[in-house]
PDB file of C-alpha atoms in Angstrom:
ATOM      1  CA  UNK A   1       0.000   0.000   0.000  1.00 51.00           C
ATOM      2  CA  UNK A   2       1.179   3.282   0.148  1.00 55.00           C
ATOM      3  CA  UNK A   3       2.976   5.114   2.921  1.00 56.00           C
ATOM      4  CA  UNK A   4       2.333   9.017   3.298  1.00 57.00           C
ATOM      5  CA  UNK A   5       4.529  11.532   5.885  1.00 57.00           C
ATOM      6  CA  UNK A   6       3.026  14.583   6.386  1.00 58.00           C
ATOM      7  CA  UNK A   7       4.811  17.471   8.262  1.00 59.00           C
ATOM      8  CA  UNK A   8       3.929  21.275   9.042  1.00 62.00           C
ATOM      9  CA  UNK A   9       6.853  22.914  10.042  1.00 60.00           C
ATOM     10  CA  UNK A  10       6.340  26.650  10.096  1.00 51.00           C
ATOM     11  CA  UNK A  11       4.608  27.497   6.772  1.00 49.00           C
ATOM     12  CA  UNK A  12       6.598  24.649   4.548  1.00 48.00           C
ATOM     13  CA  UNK A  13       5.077  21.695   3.521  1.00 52.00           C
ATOM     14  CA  UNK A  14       6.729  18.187   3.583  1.00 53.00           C
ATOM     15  CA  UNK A  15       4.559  15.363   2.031  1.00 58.00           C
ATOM     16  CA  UNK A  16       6.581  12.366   1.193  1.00 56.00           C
ATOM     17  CA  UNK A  17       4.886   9.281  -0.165  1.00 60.00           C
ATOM     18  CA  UNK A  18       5.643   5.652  -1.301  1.00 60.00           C
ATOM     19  CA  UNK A  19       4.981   1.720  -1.464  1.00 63.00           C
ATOM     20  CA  UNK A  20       6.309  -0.744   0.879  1.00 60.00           C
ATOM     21  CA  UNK A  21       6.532  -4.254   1.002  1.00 59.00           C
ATOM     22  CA  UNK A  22       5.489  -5.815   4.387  1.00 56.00           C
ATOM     23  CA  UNK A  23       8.172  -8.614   4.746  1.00 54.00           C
ATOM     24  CA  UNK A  24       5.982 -11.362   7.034  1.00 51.00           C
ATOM     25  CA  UNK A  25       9.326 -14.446   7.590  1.00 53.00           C
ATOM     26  CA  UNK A  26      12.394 -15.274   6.475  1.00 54.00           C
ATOM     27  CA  UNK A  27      12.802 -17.430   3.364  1.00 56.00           C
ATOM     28  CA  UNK A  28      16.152 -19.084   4.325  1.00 60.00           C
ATOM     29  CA  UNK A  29      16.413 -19.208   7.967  1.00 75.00           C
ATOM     30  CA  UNK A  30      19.698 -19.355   9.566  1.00 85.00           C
ATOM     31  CA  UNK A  31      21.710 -22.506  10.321  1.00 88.00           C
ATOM     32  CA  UNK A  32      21.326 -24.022  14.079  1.00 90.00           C
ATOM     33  CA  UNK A  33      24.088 -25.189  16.470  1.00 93.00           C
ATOM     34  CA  UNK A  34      21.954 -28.333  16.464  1.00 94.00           C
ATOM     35  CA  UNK A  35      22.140 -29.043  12.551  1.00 95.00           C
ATOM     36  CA  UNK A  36      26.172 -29.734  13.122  1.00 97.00           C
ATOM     37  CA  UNK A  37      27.370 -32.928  15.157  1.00 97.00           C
ATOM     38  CA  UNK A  38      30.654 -33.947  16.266  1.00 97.00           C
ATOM     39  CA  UNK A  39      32.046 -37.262  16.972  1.00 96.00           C
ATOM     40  CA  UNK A  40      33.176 -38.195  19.559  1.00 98.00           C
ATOM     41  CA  UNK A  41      33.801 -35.723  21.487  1.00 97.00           C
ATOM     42  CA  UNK A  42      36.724 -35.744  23.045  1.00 98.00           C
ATOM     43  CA  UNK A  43      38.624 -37.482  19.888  1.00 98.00           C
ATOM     44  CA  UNK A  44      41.919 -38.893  19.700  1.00 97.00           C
ATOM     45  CA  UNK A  45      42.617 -40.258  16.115  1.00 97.00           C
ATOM     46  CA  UNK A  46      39.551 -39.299  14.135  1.00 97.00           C
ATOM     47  CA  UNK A  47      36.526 -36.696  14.141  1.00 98.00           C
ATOM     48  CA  UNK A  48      33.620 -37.072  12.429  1.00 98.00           C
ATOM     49  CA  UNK A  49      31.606 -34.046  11.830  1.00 98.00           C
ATOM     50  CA  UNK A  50      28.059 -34.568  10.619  1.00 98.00           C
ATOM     51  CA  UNK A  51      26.212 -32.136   8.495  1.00 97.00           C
ATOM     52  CA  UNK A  52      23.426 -34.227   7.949  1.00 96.00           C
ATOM     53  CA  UNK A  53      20.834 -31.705   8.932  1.00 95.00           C
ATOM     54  CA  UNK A  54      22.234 -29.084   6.924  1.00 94.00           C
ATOM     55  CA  UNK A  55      20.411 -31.044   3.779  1.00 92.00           C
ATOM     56  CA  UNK A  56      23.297 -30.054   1.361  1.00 92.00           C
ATOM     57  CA  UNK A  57      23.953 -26.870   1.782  1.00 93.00           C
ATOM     58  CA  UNK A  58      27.438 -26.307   0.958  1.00 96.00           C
ATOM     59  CA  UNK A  59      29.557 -25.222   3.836  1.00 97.00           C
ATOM     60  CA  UNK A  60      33.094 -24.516   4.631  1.00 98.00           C
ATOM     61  CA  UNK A  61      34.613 -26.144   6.992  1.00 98.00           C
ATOM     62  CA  UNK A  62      37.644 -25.655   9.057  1.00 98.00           C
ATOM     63  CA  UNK A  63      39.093 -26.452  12.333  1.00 98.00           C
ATOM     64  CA  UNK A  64      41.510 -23.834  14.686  1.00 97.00           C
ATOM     65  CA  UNK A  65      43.707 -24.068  17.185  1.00 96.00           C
ATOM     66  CA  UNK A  66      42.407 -22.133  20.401  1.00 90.00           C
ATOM     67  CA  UNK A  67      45.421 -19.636  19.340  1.00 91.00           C
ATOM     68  CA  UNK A  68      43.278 -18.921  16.254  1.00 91.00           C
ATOM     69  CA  UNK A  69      45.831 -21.160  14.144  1.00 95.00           C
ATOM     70  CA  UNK A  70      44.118 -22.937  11.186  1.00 96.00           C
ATOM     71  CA  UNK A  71      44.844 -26.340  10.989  1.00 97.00           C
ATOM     72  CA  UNK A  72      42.547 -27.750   8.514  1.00 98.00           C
ATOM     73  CA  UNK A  73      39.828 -26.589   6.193  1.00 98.00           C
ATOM     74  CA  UNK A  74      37.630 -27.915   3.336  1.00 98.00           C
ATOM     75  CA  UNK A  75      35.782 -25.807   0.948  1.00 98.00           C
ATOM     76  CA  UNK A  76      32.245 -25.883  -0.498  1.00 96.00           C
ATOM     77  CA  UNK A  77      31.434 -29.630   1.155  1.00 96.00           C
ATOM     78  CA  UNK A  78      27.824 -30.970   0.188  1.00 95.00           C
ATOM     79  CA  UNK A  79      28.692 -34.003   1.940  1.00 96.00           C
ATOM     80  CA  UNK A  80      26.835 -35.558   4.893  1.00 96.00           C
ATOM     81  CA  UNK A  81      29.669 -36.823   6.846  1.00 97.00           C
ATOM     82  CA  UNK A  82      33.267 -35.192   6.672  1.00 98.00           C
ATOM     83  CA  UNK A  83      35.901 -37.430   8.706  1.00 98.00           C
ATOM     84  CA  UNK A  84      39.075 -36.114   9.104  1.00 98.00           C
ATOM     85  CA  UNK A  85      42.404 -37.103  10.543  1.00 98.00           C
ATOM     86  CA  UNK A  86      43.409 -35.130  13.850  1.00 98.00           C
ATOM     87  CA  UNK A  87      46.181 -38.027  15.349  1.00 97.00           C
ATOM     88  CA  UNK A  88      49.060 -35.445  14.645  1.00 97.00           C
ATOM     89  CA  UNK A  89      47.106 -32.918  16.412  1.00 97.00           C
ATOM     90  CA  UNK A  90      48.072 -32.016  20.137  1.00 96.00           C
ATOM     91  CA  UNK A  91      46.160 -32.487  23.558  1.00 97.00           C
ATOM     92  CA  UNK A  92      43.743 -29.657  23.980  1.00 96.00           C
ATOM     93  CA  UNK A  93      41.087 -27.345  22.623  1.00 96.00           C
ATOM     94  CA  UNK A  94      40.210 -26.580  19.413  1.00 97.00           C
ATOM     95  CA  UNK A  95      37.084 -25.108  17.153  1.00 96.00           C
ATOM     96  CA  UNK A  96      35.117 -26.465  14.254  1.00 97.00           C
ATOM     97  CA  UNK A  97      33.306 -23.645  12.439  1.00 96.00           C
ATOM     98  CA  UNK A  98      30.700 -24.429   9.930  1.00 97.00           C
ATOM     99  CA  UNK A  99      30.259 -21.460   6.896  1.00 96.00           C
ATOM    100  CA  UNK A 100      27.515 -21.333   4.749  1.00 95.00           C
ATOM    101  CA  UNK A 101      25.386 -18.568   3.121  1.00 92.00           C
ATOM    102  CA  UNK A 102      22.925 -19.026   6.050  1.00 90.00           C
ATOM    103  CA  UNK A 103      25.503 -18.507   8.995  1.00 93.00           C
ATOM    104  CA  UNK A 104      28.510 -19.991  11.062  1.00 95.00           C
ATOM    105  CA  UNK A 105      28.004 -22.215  13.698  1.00 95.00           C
ATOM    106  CA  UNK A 106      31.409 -22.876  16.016  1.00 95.00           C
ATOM    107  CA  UNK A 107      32.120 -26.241  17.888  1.00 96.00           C
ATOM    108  CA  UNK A 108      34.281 -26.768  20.263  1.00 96.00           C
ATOM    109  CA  UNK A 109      36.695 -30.050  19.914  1.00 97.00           C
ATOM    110  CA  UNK A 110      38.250 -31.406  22.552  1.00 97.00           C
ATOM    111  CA  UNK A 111      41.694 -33.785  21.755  1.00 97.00           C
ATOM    112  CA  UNK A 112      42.993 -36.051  24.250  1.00 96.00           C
ATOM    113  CA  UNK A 113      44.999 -39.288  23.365  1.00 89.00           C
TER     114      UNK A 113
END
């Protein structure tokens, strides 16, 4: 419909007016914490992270150090199930973040062998 501003400001005249679209939901919501899965958790040799949920959205993946040091990444993955190989990593804590067009979500990885 259309919008109209009226103002009186001393003897000027302002009368602005318009169309506007009333925007009722989002069509692509964002991405949940709960769409990405780690396992397991704490992991020693292996982690599997699943992106099942994410129903093939492409995301890119990569895992950091706690230091902010990237250790691994993987670009544009459509896959359900990414595995990768962490037994040269060291003891400790480290993040999983999950990119796609819809948001980030961050995991946190613990290592222990």
């Amino acid at each position: 419909g259309d919008i109209t501003i009226s103002s009186n400001a001393g003897i000027n005249t302002v009368s602005i007016t318009g169309e506007a679209e009333v925007v009722a939901g989002i069509e692509d919501p964002i991405i949940l914490p709960s769409q990405v899965k780690l396992y397991p958790n704490p992991a020693s040799q292996f982690v599997e992270i699943d992106l099942t949920d994410l129903n093939g959205i492409p995301a890119d993946l990569s895992i950091k150090s706690i230091n902010g040091v990237d250790m691994w990444n993987k670009k544009e993955v459509k896959e359900s199930n990414v595995s990768v190989d962490i037994s040269s990593y060291a003891d400790g804590a480290y993040l999983i973040l999950v990119q796609t067009d819809r948001g980030t979500v961050a995991k946190r990885l613990l290592i222990k062998k």
